[in-house]
Coordinates of C-alpha atoms in Angstrom, one line a residue:
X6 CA 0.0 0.0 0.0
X7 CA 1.5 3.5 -1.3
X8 CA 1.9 5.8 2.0
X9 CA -0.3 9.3 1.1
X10 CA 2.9 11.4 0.3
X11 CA 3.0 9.2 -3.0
X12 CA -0.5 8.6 -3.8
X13 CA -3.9 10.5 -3.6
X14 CA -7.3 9.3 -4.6
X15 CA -10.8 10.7 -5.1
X16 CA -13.8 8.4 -4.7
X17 CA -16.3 8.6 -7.6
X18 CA -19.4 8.9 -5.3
X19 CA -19.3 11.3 -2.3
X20 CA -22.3 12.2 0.0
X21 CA -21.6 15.5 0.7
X22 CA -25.0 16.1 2.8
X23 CA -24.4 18.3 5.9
X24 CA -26.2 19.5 9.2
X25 CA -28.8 21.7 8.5
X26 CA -27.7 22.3 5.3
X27 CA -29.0 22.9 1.6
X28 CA -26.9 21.8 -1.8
X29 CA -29.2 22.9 -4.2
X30 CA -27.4 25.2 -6.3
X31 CA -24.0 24.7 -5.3
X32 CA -20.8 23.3 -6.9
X33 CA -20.0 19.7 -5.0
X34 CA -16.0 21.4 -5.0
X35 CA -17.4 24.5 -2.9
X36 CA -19.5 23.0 0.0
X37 CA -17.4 23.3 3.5
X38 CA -18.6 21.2 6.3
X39 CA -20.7 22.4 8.4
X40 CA -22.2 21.0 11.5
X41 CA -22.3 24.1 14.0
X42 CA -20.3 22.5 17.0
X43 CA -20.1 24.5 20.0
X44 CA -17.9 23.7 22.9
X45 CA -18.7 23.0 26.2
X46 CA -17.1 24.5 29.5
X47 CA -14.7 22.1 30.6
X48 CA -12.9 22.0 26.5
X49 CA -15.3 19.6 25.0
X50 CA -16.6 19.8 21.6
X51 CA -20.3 19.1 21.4
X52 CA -22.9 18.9 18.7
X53 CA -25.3 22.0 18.8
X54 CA -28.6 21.8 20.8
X55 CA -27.5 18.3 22.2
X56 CA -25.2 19.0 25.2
X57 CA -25.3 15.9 26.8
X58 CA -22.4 14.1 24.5
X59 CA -18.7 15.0 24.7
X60 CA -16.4 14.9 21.9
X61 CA -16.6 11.0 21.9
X62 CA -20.0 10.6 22.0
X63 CA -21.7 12.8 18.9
X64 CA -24.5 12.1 17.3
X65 CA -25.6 13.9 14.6
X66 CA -29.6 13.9 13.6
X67 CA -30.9 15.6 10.3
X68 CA -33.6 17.9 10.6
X69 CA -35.3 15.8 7.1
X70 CA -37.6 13.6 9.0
X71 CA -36.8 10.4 7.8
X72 CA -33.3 10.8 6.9
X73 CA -30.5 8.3 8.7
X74 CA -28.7 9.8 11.6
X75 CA -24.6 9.5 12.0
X76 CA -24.1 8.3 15.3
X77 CA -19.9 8.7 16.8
X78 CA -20.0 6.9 20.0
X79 CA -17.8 6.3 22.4
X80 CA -15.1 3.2 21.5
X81 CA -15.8 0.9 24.3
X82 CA -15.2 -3.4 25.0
X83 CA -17.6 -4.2 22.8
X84 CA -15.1 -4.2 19.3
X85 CA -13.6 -7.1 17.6
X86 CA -10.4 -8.4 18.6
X87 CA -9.0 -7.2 15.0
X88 CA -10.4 -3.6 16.0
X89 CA -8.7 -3.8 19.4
X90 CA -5.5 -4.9 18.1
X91 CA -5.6 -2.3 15.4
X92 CA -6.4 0.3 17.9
X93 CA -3.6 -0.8 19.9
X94 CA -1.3 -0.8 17.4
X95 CA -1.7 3.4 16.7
X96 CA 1.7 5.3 17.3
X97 CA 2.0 6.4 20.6
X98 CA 3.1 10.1 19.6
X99 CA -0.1 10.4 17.6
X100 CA -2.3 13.2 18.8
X101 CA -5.8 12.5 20.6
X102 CA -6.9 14.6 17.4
X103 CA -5.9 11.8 14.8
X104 CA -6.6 9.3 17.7
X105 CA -10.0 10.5 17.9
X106 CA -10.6 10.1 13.9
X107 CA -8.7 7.0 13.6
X108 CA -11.0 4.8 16.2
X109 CA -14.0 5.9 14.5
X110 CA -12.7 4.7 11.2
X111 CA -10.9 1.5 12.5
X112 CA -14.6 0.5 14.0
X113 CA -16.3 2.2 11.3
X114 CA -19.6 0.6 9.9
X115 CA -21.8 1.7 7.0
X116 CA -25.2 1.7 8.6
X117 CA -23.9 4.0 11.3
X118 CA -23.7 6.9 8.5
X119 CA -21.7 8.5 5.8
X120 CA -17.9 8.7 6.0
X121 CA -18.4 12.4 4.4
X122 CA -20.7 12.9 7.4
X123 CA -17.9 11.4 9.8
X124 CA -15.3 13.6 8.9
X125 CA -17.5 16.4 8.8
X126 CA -17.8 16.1 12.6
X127 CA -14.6 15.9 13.1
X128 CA -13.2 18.7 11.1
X129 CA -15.9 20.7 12.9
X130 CA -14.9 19.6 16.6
X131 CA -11.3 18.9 16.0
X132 CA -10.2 21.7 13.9
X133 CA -7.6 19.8 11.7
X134 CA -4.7 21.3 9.9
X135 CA -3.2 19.6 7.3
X136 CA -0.7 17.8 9.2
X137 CA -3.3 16.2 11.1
X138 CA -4.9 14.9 7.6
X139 CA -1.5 13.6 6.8
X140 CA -0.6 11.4 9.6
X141 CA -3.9 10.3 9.5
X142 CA -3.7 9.0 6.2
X143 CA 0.0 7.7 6.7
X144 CA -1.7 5.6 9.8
X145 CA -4.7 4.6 7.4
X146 CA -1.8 3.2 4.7
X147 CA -0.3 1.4 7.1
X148 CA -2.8 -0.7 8.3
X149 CA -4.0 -0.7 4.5
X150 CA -7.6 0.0 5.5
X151 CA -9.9 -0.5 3.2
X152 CA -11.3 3.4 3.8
X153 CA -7.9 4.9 2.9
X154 CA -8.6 5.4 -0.5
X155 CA -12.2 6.9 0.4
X156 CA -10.7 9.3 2.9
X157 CA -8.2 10.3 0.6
X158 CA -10.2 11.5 -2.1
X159 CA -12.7 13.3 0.9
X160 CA -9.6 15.2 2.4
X161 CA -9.3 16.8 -1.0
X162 CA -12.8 18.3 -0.5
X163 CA -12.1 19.9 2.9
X164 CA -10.4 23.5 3.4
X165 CA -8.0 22.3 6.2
X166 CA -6.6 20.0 4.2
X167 CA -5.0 23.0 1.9
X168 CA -4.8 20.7 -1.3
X169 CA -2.1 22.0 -3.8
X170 CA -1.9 21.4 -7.6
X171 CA 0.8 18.6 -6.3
X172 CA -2.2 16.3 -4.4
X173 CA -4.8 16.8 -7.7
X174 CA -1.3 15.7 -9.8
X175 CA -1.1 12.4 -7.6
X176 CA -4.3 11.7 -7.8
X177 CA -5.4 11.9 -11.8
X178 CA -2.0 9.4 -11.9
X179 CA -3.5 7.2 -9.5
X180 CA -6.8 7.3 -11.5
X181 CA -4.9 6.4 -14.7
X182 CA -2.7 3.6 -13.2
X183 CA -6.3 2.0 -12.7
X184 CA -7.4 3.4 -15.9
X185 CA -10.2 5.1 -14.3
X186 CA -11.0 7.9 -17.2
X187 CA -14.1 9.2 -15.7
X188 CA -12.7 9.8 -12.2
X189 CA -9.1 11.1 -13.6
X190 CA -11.5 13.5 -15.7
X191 CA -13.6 14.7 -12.9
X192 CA -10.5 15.5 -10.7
X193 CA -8.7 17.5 -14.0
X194 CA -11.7 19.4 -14.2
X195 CA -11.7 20.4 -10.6
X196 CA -8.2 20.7 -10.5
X197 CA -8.8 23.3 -13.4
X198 CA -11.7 25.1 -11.5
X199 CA -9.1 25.5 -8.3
X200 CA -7.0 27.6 -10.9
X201 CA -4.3 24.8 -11.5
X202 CA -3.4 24.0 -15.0
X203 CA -1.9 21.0 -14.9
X204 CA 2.2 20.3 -14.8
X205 CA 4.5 17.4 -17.2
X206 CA 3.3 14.4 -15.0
X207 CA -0.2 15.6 -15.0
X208 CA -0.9 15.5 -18.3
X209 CA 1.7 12.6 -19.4
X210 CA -0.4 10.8 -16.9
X211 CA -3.6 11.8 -18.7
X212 CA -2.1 10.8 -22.5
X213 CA -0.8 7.5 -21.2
X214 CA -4.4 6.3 -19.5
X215 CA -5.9 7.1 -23.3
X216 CA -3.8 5.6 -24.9
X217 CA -3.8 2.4 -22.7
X218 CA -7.9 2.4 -23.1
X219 CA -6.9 2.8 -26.9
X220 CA -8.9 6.8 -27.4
X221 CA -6.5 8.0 -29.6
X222 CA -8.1 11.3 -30.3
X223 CA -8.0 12.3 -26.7
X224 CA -4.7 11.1 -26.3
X225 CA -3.5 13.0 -29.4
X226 CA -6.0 16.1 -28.2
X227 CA -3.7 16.2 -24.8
X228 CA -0.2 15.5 -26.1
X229 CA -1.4 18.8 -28.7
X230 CA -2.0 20.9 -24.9
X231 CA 1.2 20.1 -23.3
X232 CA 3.1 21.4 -26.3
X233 CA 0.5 24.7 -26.9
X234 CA 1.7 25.1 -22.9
X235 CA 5.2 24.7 -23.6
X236 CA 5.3 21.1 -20.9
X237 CA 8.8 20.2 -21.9
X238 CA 8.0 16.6 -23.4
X239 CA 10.3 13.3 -22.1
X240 CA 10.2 9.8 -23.2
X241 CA 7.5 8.8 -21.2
X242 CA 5.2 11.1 -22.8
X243 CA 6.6 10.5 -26.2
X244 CA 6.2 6.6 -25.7
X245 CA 2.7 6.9 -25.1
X246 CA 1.5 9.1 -27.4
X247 CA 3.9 6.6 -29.8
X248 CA 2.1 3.2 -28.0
X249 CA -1.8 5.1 -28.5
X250 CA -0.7 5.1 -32.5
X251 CA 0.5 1.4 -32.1
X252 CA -2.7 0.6 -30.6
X253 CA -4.5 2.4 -33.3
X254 CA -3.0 0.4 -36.1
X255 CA -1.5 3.8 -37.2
X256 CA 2.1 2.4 -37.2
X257 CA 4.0 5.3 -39.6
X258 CA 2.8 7.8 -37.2
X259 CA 4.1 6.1 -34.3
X260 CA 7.4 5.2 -36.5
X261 CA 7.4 9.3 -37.6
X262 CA 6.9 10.5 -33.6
X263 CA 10.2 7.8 -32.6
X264 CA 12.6 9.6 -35.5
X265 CA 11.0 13.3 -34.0
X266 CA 12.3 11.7 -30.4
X267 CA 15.4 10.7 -31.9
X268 CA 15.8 14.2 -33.6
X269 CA 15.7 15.7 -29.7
X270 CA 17.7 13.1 -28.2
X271 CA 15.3 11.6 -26.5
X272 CA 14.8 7.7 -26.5
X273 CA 11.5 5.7 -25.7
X274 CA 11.7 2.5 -23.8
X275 CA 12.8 -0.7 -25.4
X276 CA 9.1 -1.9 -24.8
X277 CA 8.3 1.1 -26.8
X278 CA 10.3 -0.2 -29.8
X279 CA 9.1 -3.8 -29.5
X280 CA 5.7 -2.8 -29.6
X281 CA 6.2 -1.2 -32.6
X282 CA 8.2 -3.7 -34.1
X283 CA 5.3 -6.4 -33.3
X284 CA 2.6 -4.5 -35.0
X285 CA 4.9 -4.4 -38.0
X286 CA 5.9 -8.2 -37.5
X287 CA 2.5 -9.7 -37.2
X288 CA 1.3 -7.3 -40.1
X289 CA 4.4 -9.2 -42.4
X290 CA 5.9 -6.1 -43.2
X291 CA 9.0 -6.8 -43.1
X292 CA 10.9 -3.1 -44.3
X293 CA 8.8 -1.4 -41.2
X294 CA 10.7 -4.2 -39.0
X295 CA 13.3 -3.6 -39.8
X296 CA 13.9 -0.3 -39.5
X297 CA 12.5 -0.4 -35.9
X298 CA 15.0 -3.1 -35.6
X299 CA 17.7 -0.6 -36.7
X300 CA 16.7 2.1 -34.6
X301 CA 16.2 0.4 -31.7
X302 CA 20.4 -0.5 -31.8
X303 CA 20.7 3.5 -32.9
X304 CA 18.7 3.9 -29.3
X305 CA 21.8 2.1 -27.9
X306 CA 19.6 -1.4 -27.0
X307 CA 21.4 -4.8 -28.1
X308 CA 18.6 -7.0 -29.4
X309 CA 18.0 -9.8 -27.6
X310 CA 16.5 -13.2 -28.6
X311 CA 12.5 -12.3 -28.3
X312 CA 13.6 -8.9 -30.6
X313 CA 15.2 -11.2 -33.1
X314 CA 12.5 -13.7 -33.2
X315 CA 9.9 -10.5 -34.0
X316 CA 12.2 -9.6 -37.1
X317 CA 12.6 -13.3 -38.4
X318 CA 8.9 -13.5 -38.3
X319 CA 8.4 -10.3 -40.5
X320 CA 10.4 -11.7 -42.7
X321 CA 8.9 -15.4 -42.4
X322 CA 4.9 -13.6 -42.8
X323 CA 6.4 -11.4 -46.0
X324 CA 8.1 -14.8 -47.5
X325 CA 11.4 -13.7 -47.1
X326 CA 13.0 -16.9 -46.1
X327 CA 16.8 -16.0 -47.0
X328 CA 16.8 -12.7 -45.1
X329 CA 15.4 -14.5 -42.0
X330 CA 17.6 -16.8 -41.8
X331 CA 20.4 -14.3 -42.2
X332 CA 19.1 -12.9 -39.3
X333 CA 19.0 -15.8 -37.4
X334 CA 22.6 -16.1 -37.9
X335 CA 23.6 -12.6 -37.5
X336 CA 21.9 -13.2 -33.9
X337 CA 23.9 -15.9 -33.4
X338 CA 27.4 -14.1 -34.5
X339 CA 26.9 -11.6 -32.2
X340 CA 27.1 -13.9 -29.2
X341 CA 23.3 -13.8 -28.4
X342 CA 21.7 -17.9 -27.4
X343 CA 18.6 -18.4 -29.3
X344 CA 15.1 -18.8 -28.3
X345 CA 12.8 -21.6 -28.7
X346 CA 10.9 -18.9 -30.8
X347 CA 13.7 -18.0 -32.9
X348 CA 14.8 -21.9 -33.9
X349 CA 10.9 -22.8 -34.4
X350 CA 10.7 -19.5 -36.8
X351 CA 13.9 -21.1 -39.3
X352 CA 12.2 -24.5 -39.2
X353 CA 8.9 -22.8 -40.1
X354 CA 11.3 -21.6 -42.7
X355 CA 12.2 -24.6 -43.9
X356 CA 9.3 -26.4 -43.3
X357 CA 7.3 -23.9 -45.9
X358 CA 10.2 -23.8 -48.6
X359 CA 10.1 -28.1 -47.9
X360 CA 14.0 -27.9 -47.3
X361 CA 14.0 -31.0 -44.9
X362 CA 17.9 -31.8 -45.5
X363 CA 18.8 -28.2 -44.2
X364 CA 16.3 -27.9 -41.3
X365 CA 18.0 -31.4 -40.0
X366 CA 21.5 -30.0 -40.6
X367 CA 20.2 -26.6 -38.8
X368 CA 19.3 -28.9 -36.3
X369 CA 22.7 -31.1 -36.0
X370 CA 24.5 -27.7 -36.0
X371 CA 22.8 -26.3 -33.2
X372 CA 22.9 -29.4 -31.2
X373 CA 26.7 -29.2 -31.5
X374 CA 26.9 -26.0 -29.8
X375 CA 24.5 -27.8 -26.8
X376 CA 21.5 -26.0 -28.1
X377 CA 18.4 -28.1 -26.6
X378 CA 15.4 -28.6 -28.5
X379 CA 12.4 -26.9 -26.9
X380 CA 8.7 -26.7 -27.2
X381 CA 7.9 -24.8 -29.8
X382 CA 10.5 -26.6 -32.3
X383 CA 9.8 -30.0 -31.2
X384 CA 5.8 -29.1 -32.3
X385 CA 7.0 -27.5 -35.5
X386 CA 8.8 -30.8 -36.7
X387 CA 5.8 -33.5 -35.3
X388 CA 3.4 -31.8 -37.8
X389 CA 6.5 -31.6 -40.7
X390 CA 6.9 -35.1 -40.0
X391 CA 3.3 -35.8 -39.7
X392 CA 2.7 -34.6 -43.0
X393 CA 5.5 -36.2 -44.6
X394 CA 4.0 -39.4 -42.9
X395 CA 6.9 -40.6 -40.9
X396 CA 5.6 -39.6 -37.5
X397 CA 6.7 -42.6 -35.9
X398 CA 10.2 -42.8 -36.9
X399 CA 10.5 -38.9 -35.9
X400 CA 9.1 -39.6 -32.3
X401 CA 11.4 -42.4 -31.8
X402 CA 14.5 -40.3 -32.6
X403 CA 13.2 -37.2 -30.4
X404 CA 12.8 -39.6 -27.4
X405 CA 16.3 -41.1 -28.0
X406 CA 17.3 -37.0 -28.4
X407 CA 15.7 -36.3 -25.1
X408 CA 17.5 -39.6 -23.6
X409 CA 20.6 -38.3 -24.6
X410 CA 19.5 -34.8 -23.1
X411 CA 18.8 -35.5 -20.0
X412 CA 22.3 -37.4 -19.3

C-alpha cells in the first residue's frame, strides 16, 4: 500500500450532505462542512442543541424527518479483537486529534452513516490542519484499511486539508494507473476550476491512460496541450503518445513521432520499440521491422532473442525466407543464445520452402553447440513429419534426443 505522500485518490461517489444544510445550487467542489459544533465549559466539543455528549460521543440527527442519523459513539469493549489490536497498534506520539478520527474509522460501519458525514464532525470539533490529515492517512496506509482510499479523495474536498496542484497531480496518476477515465476527468476538471493547469506528470499521466484504453483522439488532443503550454516533453510522454498510434494500427505515425524523439535526443523505452516492431511483425511487413530493428540499436539497446525472433517472423509472414535466416545467424554471430521462438521460426522456414535436408543440418548444427530442442520446435517438426508421414520414426528419434539430453 503507497503511503499518502505518494498517492492520492478521489472516490467517484461522495455524500456531501451536511447539518442543517442545503446543496441545491451549489458546486460539490465548494461545499465546506458544516455542523455548528459548539464547545462546552470544561474544553469539550459538542454537537449543537444536544449538550449531553462529549467529543466522543456525537450524534448527529438531520432535521429531514426520515433521513438516517450519524451516530460517533464512544469506543468501548464491545469491538472485535481485529479492531482492538488495530487500535492498539496506533503510534503512541499520535495526537488525541488523529486518535480520535482514527478509532471511529478503525470501527467504522456503513449503517452508522456517511464517512463524508464522519469527517465532517470531526473537522468541525477537532479543527484539523493539514498535518493532522497527513498522519492520518499515513496511519490509514499502514494498516492498508480499506477506507484509505475513500478518505483520501474526501480530504481533498475539505479547506484544512489545503490541497495544492501537487495532491490533484497524484491523484489523476492514481486514476490512470487504474485506468479510471471518468474519475481522472472529474479531478482535472476540478483541479482546473481551483486555478491549476496542470504540470509534465499531469498531463503525461492523462495521455498514457488514453492511450492504454486505446482513445486516440483524446490522447492526441492532450499530447497537442502540453506542447500549446510549452510542458517540456520526455520519453514517457513520447512513448505513449507513440504506443496510443500502435494501438491504433496507425504504425508510420508512431514510426514518424520515434525519428522526432530521436531528432531531440530523446529515447523511448525498449518496450516502446518492441511494440512497434510487433505490430509491424504480425502485419508481415518486413521493411517497417526492420527499421524499428535498426533504430532500436541506434537507441543504444542490443537486441536480444525475443527482438530477433519479431524480425525473423516479419520476414517469415512477407516470404522472405533468405533474409530471415540471415538474421538468425547474424543473432547468433553476435554472441546472443537463441530462443525456442527463434529456432521454431527457421524451421517454419524450412518447413514452408520443404528444405527437410537443411532444417536437420540446422538442427545437427545447433545441437553441436549444446543447443536443446524446446517446445515450440519440437511441435513444428511433429506436424513436418506428420505430413510427410513418418511420424513414428520422428518420435522415436526425439525420445532417444531427449535420452541423450537428460544425461
Amino acid at each position: 500500500m503507497l503511503s499518502f505522500s505518494e498517492t492520492i485518490f478521489m472516490p467517484s461517489q461522495i455524500n456531501l450532505r451536511t447539518h442543517n444544510c442545503s446543496l441545491s445550487g451549489k458546486s460539490f467542489w465548494q461545499i465546506p462542512s458544516n455542523l455548528g459544533c459548539s464547545k462546552s465549559h470544561n474544553g469539550s466539543f459538542l454537537i449543537a442543541k444536544n449538550d449531553s455528549f462529549l467529543a466522543n460521543s456525537l450524534e448527529f440527527q438531520s432535521n429531514e424527518e426520515g433521513k438516517a442519523r450519524f451516530r460517533w459513539v464512544k469506543i468501548g469493549s464491545d469491538i472485535s479483537e481485529d479492531q482492538k489490536q488495530a487500535i492498539s497498534k496506533l503510534p503512541p506520539k499520535m495526537s488525541n486529534r488523529c486518535k480520535a478520527l482514527m478509532k471511529q474509522i478503525i470501527c467504522y460501519q456503513p449503517e452508522k452513516g456517511s464517512l463524508s458525514d464522519l469527517l465532517a464532525m470531526w473537522v468541525k470539533s477537532m479543527k484539523p490542519k493539514r498535518a493532522d490529515w497527513l498522519h492520518v492517512l499515513k496511519e490509514l496506509s499502514r494498516l492498508e484499511h480499506p477506507l484509505y482510499l475513500e478518505l483520501a479523495g474526501l480530504a481533498l474536498l475539505e479547506e484544512s486539508f489545503e490541497a495544492c496542484e501537487h495532491d490533484y497531480t497524484k491523484i489523476i496518476h492514481s486514476y490512470a494507473k487504474q485506468n479510471k477515465l471518468q474519475e481522472a476527468e472529474n479531478t482535472l476538471f476540478a483541479m482546473k476550476r481551483k486555478g491549476f493547469l496542470g504540470d509534465q506528470v499531469t498531463l503525461t499521466a492523462l495521455v498514457h491512460m488514453y492511450s492504454k484504453a486505446g482513445n486516440l483522439q483524446l490522447a492526441e488532443d492532450t499530447f497537442e496541450e502540453m506542447k500549446l503550454l510549452g510542458v517540456p516533453l520526455d520519453r514517457r510522454s513520447y512513448g505513449s503518445m507513440v504506443m496510443a498510434y500502435v494501438r491504433a494500427g496507425m504504425l508510420n505515425q508512431g514510426e514518424s513521432l520515434l525519428k522526432e524523439m530521436e531528432a531531440e535526443e530523446i529515447y523511448a523505452g525498449r518496450e516502446v520499440y518492441k511494440a512497434l516492431l510487433r505490430a509491424y511483425s504480425m502485419n508481415g511487413d518486413s521493411k517497417g521491422a526492420q527499421r524499428v530493428f535498426d533504430a532500436i540499436q541506434l537507441a543504444g539497446t542490443i537486441p536480444d532473442a525475443k527482438v530477433c525472433a519479431l524480425l525473423i517472423n516479419a520476414y517469415l509472414m512477407a516470404g522472405q525466407s533468405s533474409e530471415a535466416c540471415i538474421v538468425f545467424q547474424n543473432l547468433r554471430r553476435s554472441g546472443l543464445q537463441p530462443n525456442d521462438k527463434c529456432v521454431s521460426l527457421v524451421l517454419a522456414v524450412y518447413e514452408k520452402d520443404n528444405k527437410l535436408n537443411k532444417a536437420l543440418d540446422f538442427l545437427i548444427d545447433l545441437e553441436r553447440d549444446g543447443y536443446l530442442l524446446g517446445k515450440d520446435a519440437s511441435e513444428i517438426l511433429v506436424k513436418w513429419f506428420r505430413r510427410l508421414g513418418v511420424v513414428e520414426e520422428i518420435e522415436l528419434v526425439l525420445r532417444d534426443y531427449a535420452l541423450k539430453t537428460a544425461q
